[in-house]
Coordinates of N, CA and C in Angstrom, one line a residue:
M1 N -58.5 11.1 2.0 CA -57.8 11.3 0.7 C -58.9 11.4 -0.4
S2 N -58.6 12.4 -1.3 CA -59.3 12.8 -2.2 C -59.4 11.9 -3.6
K3 N -60.6 11.5 -3.8 CA -60.9 11.2 -5.1 C -60.9 11.4 -6.4
Q4 N -60.4 12.9 -6.2 CA -60.8 13.9 -7.5 C -59.5 13.3 -8.8
P5 N -59.9 13.4 -10.0 CA -58.9 13.3 -10.9 C -57.4 14.1 -10.6
I6 N -56.4 13.3 -11.1 CA -55.0 14.3 -10.7 C -55.0 15.3 -11.6
G7 N -55.5 15.1 -13.1 CA -55.0 16.4 -13.9 C -54.1 16.2 -14.6
M8 N -53.8 16.8 -15.9 CA -52.8 16.6 -16.8 C -51.4 17.6 -16.5
Q9 N -51.8 18.9 -15.6 CA -50.6 19.4 -14.9 C -49.9 18.6 -14.0
N10 N -50.4 18.0 -13.3 CA -50.1 17.0 -12.1 C -49.4 15.8 -12.5
A11 N -50.2 15.2 -13.7 CA -49.7 14.3 -14.4 C -48.0 14.6 -15.1
S12 N -47.9 15.6 -15.4 CA -46.9 16.0 -15.7 C -45.9 16.6 -15.0
M13 N -46.2 17.2 -13.7 CA -45.3 16.9 -12.7 C -44.3 15.6 -12.2
L14 N -45.3 14.8 -12.4 CA -45.0 13.5 -12.1 C -43.6 12.8 -12.7
V15 N -44.2 13.0 -14.3 CA -43.0 12.7 -15.5 C -41.8 13.7 -14.8
A16 N -41.9 14.9 -14.8 CA -40.7 15.2 -14.4 C -40.0 15.1 -13.3
R17 N -40.6 14.7 -12.5 CA -39.8 13.9 -11.1 C -39.1 13.1 -11.6
V18 N -40.1 11.9 -12.2 CA -39.1 10.8 -12.8 C -38.1 11.0 -13.8
D19 N -38.3 12.0 -14.4 CA -36.9 12.6 -15.6 C -36.1 12.9 -14.4
E20 N -36.3 13.2 -13.3 CA -34.8 13.9 -12.7 C -34.3 12.8 -12.0
L21 N -34.9 11.2 -11.8 CA -34.1 10.1 -11.3 C -33.1 9.9 -12.8
L22 N -34.0 9.5 -14.0 CA -32.9 8.6 -14.7 C -31.7 9.1 -15.0
P23 N -31.3 10.5 -14.8 CA -29.9 10.9 -15.2 C -28.7 10.7 -13.8
L24 N -29.6 10.5 -12.9 CA -28.9 10.2 -11.7 C -28.6 8.9 -11.6
I25 N -29.6 7.8 -12.2 CA -29.3 6.5 -12.1 C -28.1 6.1 -12.9
I26 N -28.0 6.5 -14.3 CA -27.3 6.5 -15.4 C -25.7 7.2 -14.8
R27 N -25.8 8.3 -14.5 CA -24.5 8.6 -13.7 C -23.4 7.8 -12.7
A28 N -24.8 7.3 -11.7 CA -23.9 6.0 -10.8 C -23.4 5.3 -11.2
K29 N -24.4 4.3 -12.4 CA -24.1 3.2 -12.7 C -22.2 3.9 -13.7
Q30 N -22.5 4.6 -14.6 CA -21.0 5.2 -14.8 C -19.9 5.5 -13.6
G31 N -20.1 5.5 -12.7 CA -19.1 6.1 -11.9 C -18.7 4.5 -11.1
L32 N -20.0 3.6 -10.8 CA -19.3 2.5 -10.4 C -18.6 1.3 -11.3
R33 N -18.9 1.2 -12.6 CA -18.3 0.7 -13.7 C -16.7 1.1 -13.5
E34 N -16.6 2.6 -13.5 CA -15.2 2.8 -13.2 C -14.6 2.4 -12.2
A35 N -15.3 2.1 -11.3 CA -14.8 2.3 -9.5 C -14.5 0.3 -9.7
E36 N -15.4 -0.4 -10.6 CA -15.2 -1.7 -10.7 C -14.0 -2.2 -11.4
D37 N -13.7 -1.4 -12.3 CA -12.5 -1.4 -13.0 C -11.1 -0.9 -12.1
S38 N -11.2 -0.9 -10.9 CA -10.0 -0.3 -10.5 C -10.2 -1.0 -8.9
A39 N -11.2 -1.9 -9.0 CA -11.3 -3.0 -7.5 C -10.3 -3.6 -7.5
L40 N -9.9 -3.9 -6.2 CA -8.5 -5.1 -6.1 C -8.9 -6.7 -5.9
S41 N -9.9 -6.3 -5.2 CA -10.3 -8.1 -5.0 C -11.4 -8.3 -5.2
R42 N -11.7 -9.6 -5.1 CA -13.1 -10.2 -5.5 C -14.3 -9.4 -4.8
A43 N -14.3 -9.6 -3.7 CA -15.1 -8.8 -2.5 C -15.5 -7.3 -3.4
E44 N -14.3 -6.8 -3.7 CA -14.4 -5.5 -3.7 C -15.5 -5.4 -4.6
R45 N -14.9 -6.1 -5.7 CA -15.8 -6.0 -7.1 C -17.3 -6.9 -7.3
G46 N -17.4 -7.4 -6.0 CA -18.7 -8.3 -6.0 C -19.6 -7.0 -5.7
V47 N -19.1 -6.0 -4.7 CA -20.4 -5.0 -4.1 C -20.5 -4.0 -4.9
V48 N -19.2 -4.0 -5.7 CA -19.8 -2.6 -7.0 C -20.4 -3.2 -8.1
A49 N -20.2 -4.8 -8.6 CA -21.6 -5.4 -9.6 C -22.6 -5.6 -8.8
S50 N -22.7 -5.7 -7.4 CA -24.0 -5.5 -6.9 C -25.0 -4.4 -7.1
R51 N -24.3 -3.5 -6.8 CA -24.8 -2.1 -6.7 C -24.9 -1.5 -8.2
I52 N -24.2 -2.2 -9.4 CA -24.7 -1.8 -10.7 C -26.1 -2.8 -11.1
T53 N -25.8 -3.5 -10.3 CA -27.2 -4.4 -10.7 C -28.4 -3.9 -9.9
R54 N -28.8 -3.2 -8.9 CA -29.9 -3.2 -8.1 C -29.6 -1.4 -8.7
L55 N -28.9 -1.0 -9.3 CA -28.9 0.6 -10.2 C -29.8 0.1 -11.7
D56 N -29.8 -1.4 -12.2 CA -30.2 -1.3 -13.1 C -31.8 -1.9 -13.0
Y57 N -32.4 -2.5 -11.8 CA -33.3 -2.4 -11.3 C -34.0 -1.3 -11.2
L58 N -33.5 -0.3 -10.7 CA -34.0 0.8 -10.3 C -34.3 1.8 -11.7
E59 N -33.4 1.7 -12.4 CA -33.6 2.1 -13.6 C -35.1 1.7 -14.9
E60 N -35.1 0.4 -14.5 CA -36.3 0.0 -15.3 C -37.2 0.2 -14.5
R61 N -37.0 0.6 -13.6 CA -38.8 0.9 -12.3 C -39.0 1.9 -12.7
V62 N -38.2 3.2 -13.0 CA -38.2 4.5 -13.0 C -38.9 4.5 -14.9
R63 N -38.1 3.4 -15.4 CA -38.6 3.9 -16.9 C -40.3 3.6 -16.9
R64 N -40.4 2.4 -16.1 CA -42.0 1.8 -16.1 C -42.7 2.8 -15.3
M65 N -42.4 3.6 -14.5 CA -42.8 4.6 -13.8 C -43.5 5.7 -14.8
R66 N -42.1 6.2 -15.6 CA -42.4 7.3 -16.2 C -43.3 7.1 -17.8
V67 N -43.1 5.7 -18.3 CA -44.4 5.3 -19.1 C -45.9 5.5 -18.3
R68 N -45.9 4.7 -17.4 CA -47.4 5.0 -16.2 C -47.7 6.4 -16.5
Y69 N -47.0 7.8 -16.0 CA -47.3 8.8 -15.9 C -47.7 9.9 -17.0
S70 N -46.8 9.3 -18.0 CA -47.0 9.9 -19.2 C -48.0 9.5 -19.9
R71 N -48.6 8.6 -19.6 CA -50.0 8.0 -20.6 C -50.9 8.6 -19.6
M72 N -50.9 9.1 -18.5 CA -52.1 9.3 -17.9 C -53.0 10.4 -18.6
D73 N -54.2 10.4 -18.4 CA -55.5 11.1 -18.9 C -56.5 11.6 -17.7
E74 N -56.5 12.6 -17.8 CA -57.8 13.2 -17.0 C -58.8 12.1 -16.2
G75 N -58.8 12.1 -15.1 CA -59.7 11.3 -14.4 C -59.1 9.8 -14.4
D76 N -58.0 9.2 -15.2 CA -57.4 7.7 -14.5 C -57.0 7.8 -13.5
E77 N -56.1 8.7 -12.9 CA -55.7 8.7 -11.6 C -56.0 9.6 -10.6
T78 N -56.0 9.3 -9.3 CA -56.5 10.0 -8.4 C -55.4 10.6 -7.5
E79 N -56.4 12.0 -6.6 CA -54.9 12.3 -6.1 C -54.5 11.3 -5.1
E80 N -55.2 10.4 -4.6 CA -54.7 9.5 -3.7 C -53.4 8.9 -4.5
E81 N -53.6 8.3 -5.7 CA -52.5 7.7 -6.3 C -51.2 8.8 -6.7
L82 N -51.4 9.9 -6.5 CA -49.8 11.2 -6.8 C -49.9 11.1 -5.2
R83 N -50.6 10.6 -4.1 CA -50.0 11.1 -2.7 C -49.2 9.7 -2.7
K84 N -49.5 8.7 -3.0 CA -48.4 7.2 -3.1 C -47.2 7.4 -3.9
F85 N -47.3 8.3 -4.9 CA -46.1 8.6 -5.6 C -45.2 9.4 -5.0
E86 N -45.0 10.1 -4.4 CA -44.4 11.0 -3.3 C -43.2 10.0 -2.6
P87 N -43.9 9.3 -1.9 CA -42.8 8.3 -1.2 C -41.8 7.5 -1.8
D88 N -42.5 7.0 -2.9 CA -41.6 6.3 -3.9 C -40.3 6.9 -4.8
H89 N -40.9 7.9 -4.8 CA -39.6 8.8 -5.4 C -38.6 9.4 -4.6
K90 N -39.0 9.5 -3.5 CA -38.1 9.7 -2.0 C -37.3 8.4 -1.8
S91 N -38.0 7.6 -1.8 CA -37.5 6.4 -1.3 C -36.3 6.2 -2.4
I92 N -36.4 5.6 -4.5 CA -35.6 5.8 -4.9 C -34.6 6.5 -4.8
F93 N -34.5 8.0 -4.6 CA -33.5 9.1 -4.6 C -32.5 8.6 -3.3
G94 N -33.1 8.2 -2.4 CA -32.3 7.7 -1.2 C -31.9 6.7 -1.4
E95 N -32.4 5.5 -2.1 CA -31.5 4.6 -2.4 C -30.3 4.8 -3.4
I96 N -30.3 5.3 -4.4 CA -29.9 6.1 -5.4 C -28.6 7.0 -4.7
H97 N -28.8 7.3 -3.5 CA -27.7 8.1 -2.8 C -27.0 6.8 -2.1
R98 N -27.4 6.6 -1.5 CA -27.3 4.9 -0.5 C -26.0 4.3 -1.5
L99 N -26.3 3.9 -2.5 CA -25.4 3.1 -3.6 C -24.4 4.0 -4.1
T100 N -24.7 5.3 -4.2 CA -23.1 5.7 -4.8 C -22.3 6.3 -3.7
Q101 N -22.6 5.7 -2.6 CA -21.3 6.3 -1.3 C -20.2 5.5 -1.5
P102 N -19.1 5.6 -1.0 CA -18.2 4.7 -1.2 C -18.2 3.6 -1.2
W103 N -17.8 2.9 -2.4 CA -18.2 1.3 -2.5 C -17.6 0.7 -1.6
H104 N -16.2 0.7 -1.0 CA -15.2 0.1 -0.3 C -15.9 -0.2 1.1
M105 N -16.8 1.0 1.8 CA -17.5 1.1 2.6 C -18.1 -0.2 3.2
S106 N -18.9 -0.5 2.3 CA -19.8 -1.9 2.5 C -18.8 -3.2 2.7
L107 N -17.8 -3.4 2.5 CA -16.6 -4.4 2.7 C -16.6 -4.7 4.2

């Protein structure tokens, strides 16, 4: 792993990737809130509510990531840090996808 600074160009790329996640999370929560209104049973409402709670957590996590990456100055982060971000971004995207699958499938 390189210990070279990331630089502002790469920091901007990280901010852009995080910015891709926020609208996905917001749309997913809106869709789940609509599904919650139409849920018939207590179990169904519970599944939907737990997914909304998880998306709330992911939204806060992504917002913190955005602050971190938007504050980067040259030399503050290394390529090692950049490599750590890629799996994190992919795992959050994957979790958003999983949480927005048909909510009744997890009953």
